Amino acid sequence: MFQIHRSIKALAAVSCASFVVFACSSSDSPAGTPDSGKTDTGADAKTPAKKTAAAPTAKPPAKAPPKPTTSATAPKSEPPATPPKSPDLENTTLLSESGFEIDASCAKAGLTDGKGYCLPESDYLVGCVGGKLLGIDCGALNSSTQAVSCEDDPKAGCYAVDLSPVASDISDDAVGYGISVDATCTTEQDGKGFCLDSFAVVCTGGKYYALDCKSYLEAASCKANSDGALSCY
């Protein structure tokens, strides 16, 4: 499972001219780069969308199990025979009404109390709380104002990032010149996104695209403009 945050950090670390680094590992190389006309003119004191926890997970699309209820049981798939690294658990979400009890022991899932992990290729969080094995579909908590996903670094839990409207030119350039991140988004999140360092991460057409603002100007970053929409300045 890849994280948008980790993916972008890794890309930014490669000296392939910041933006063009996206094309380095992509089979769909962009035709060019955005017009370098962005300046600091008109920028205000607003800051990028505040992350409430961590960036959402970038993962290959997968058919998700039905949204669980308090009376639901575990997903039909068995816990992995050799569980992945089990970090400390952020268990507040698991204990909410959206969580459900799994009909299996913590030991069967390879967990001890206070430990948990994300099921591979999904947004399901599994954790051991008070000797009980609990689960939750983090993706079911998505809304028009927040993107939510399962992360297990540094703690296993459901994490959210605030979404804000994105300037239309940035959305267009993200599709034309950015990179498609392997993470899906909902219809109600379309045209919205968040800032991650110098990157504008935008939801459009059901997918996330990441555009490095440094492709306009080396000193540019992702910020909110005077209208409150995210842009590059």
CSV table of N, CA and C in Angstrom, one decimal, residues 7 10-12 14-34 174-180 199 210-212 215:
chain,number,residue,atom,x,y,z
A,7,SER,N,4.7,8.9,-1.3
A,7,SER,CA,4.9,8.9,-2.8
A,7,SER,C,5.5,10.3,-3.2
A,10,ALA,N,8.9,11.1,-1.8
A,10,ALA,CA,10.0,10.4,-2.6
A,10,ALA,C,10.2,11.1,-3.9
A,11,LEU,N,9.1,11.5,-4.6
A,11,LEU,CA,9.3,12.1,-5.9
A,11,LEU,C,10.0,13.5,-5.7
A,12,ALA,N,9.7,14.2,-4.7
A,12,ALA,CA,10.3,15.5,-4.5
A,12,ALA,C,11.8,15.4,-4.2
A,14,VAL,N,13.8,13.4,-5.6
A,14,VAL,CA,14.6,13.1,-6.8
A,14,VAL,C,14.9,14.4,-7.6
A,15,SER,N,16.1,14.6,-8.0
A,15,SER,CA,16.5,15.8,-8.7
A,15,SER,C,16.2,15.7,-10.2
A,16,CYS,N,14.9,15.7,-10.5
A,16,CYS,CA,14.5,15.6,-11.9
A,16,CYS,C,13.6,16.8,-12.2
A,17,ALA,N,14.1,17.9,-11.7
A,17,ALA,CA,13.4,19.2,-11.9
A,17,ALA,C,12.1,19.3,-11.2
A,18,SER,N,12.0,18.7,-10.0
A,18,SER,CA,10.8,18.8,-9.1
A,18,SER,C,9.5,18.3,-9.9
A,19,PHE,N,9.0,19.1,-10.8
A,19,PHE,CA,7.8,18.7,-11.5
A,19,PHE,C,8.0,17.5,-12.4
A,20,VAL,N,9.0,17.7,-13.3
A,20,VAL,CA,9.2,16.7,-14.3
A,20,VAL,C,9.5,15.3,-13.7
A,21,VAL,N,9.9,15.2,-12.4
A,21,VAL,CA,10.1,14.0,-11.8
A,21,VAL,C,8.9,13.1,-11.9
A,22,PHE,N,7.7,13.6,-12.0
A,22,PHE,CA,6.5,12.8,-12.2
A,22,PHE,C,6.6,12.0,-13.5
A,23,ALA,N,7.1,12.6,-14.5
A,23,ALA,CA,7.2,11.9,-15.8
A,23,ALA,C,8.3,10.8,-15.8
A,24,CYS,N,9.2,10.9,-14.9
A,24,CYS,CA,10.3,10.0,-15.0
A,24,CYS,C,9.9,8.5,-14.8
A,25,SER,N,8.9,8.3,-13.9
A,25,SER,CA,8.5,6.9,-13.7
A,25,SER,C,7.1,6.6,-14.3
A,26,SER,N,6.6,7.5,-15.2
A,26,SER,CA,5.3,7.3,-15.7
A,26,SER,C,5.4,7.0,-17.2
A,27,SER,N,4.5,6.0,-17.6
A,27,SER,CA,4.5,5.7,-19.0
A,27,SER,C,3.8,6.7,-19.8
A,28,ASP,N,2.9,7.6,-19.2
A,28,ASP,CA,2.2,8.6,-19.8
A,28,ASP,C,2.9,10.0,-19.6
A,29,SER,N,4.0,10.2,-20.3
A,29,SER,CA,4.7,11.4,-20.1
A,29,SER,C,3.9,12.6,-20.5
A,30,PRO,N,3.9,13.7,-19.7
A,30,PRO,CA,3.1,14.9,-20.0
A,30,PRO,C,3.7,15.6,-21.3
A,31,ALA,N,2.9,16.3,-22.0
A,31,ALA,CA,3.3,16.9,-23.2
A,31,ALA,C,4.2,18.1,-23.0
A,32,GLY,N,4.1,18.7,-21.8
A,32,GLY,CA,4.9,19.8,-21.5
A,32,GLY,C,4.7,20.2,-20.1
A,33,THR,N,5.0,21.5,-19.8
A,33,THR,CA,4.8,22.0,-18.4
A,33,THR,C,3.9,23.1,-18.4
A,34,PRO,N,3.3,23.5,-17.3
A,34,PRO,CA,2.4,24.6,-17.2
A,34,PRO,C,3.1,25.9,-17.6
A,174,ALA,N,-3.3,20.0,-13.1
A,174,ALA,CA,-3.0,18.8,-12.4
A,174,ALA,C,-3.3,17.6,-13.2
A,175,VAL,N,-4.4,17.6,-14.0
A,175,VAL,CA,-4.7,16.5,-14.9
A,175,VAL,C,-3.7,16.5,-16.1
A,176,GLY,N,-3.4,17.7,-16.6
A,176,GLY,CA,-2.6,17.8,-17.8
A,176,GLY,C,-1.1,17.6,-17.6
A,177,TYR,N,-0.6,18.0,-16.4
A,177,TYR,CA,0.8,18.0,-16.2
A,177,TYR,C,1.3,17.3,-14.9
A,178,GLY,N,0.3,17.0,-14.0
A,178,GLY,CA,0.7,16.4,-12.8
A,178,GLY,C,0.7,14.9,-13.0
A,179,ILE,N,0.7,14.1,-11.9
A,179,ILE,CA,0.7,12.7,-12.0
A,179,ILE,C,-0.5,12.1,-11.3
A,180,SER,N,-1.1,11.1,-11.9
A,180,SER,CA,-2.2,10.4,-11.3
A,180,SER,C,-1.8,9.6,-10.1
A,199,PHE,N,3.0,20.7,-3.2
A,199,PHE,CA,2.1,20.0,-4.1
A,199,PHE,C,0.7,20.4,-3.8
A,210,ALA,N,-1.6,14.9,-8.4
A,210,ALA,CA,-0.7,15.8,-7.7
A,210,ALA,C,0.1,16.7,-8.6
A,211,LEU,N,0.1,18.0,-8.4
A,211,LEU,CA,0.8,18.9,-9.2
A,211,LEU,C,1.8,19.7,-8.3
A,212,ASP,N,3.0,19.7,-8.7
A,212,ASP,CA,4.1,20.4,-8.0
A,212,ASP,C,4.0,21.9,-8.4
A,215,SER,N,6.6,23.8,-10.5
A,215,SER,CA,6.7,23.7,-12.0
A,215,SER,C,6.4,25.0,-12.6
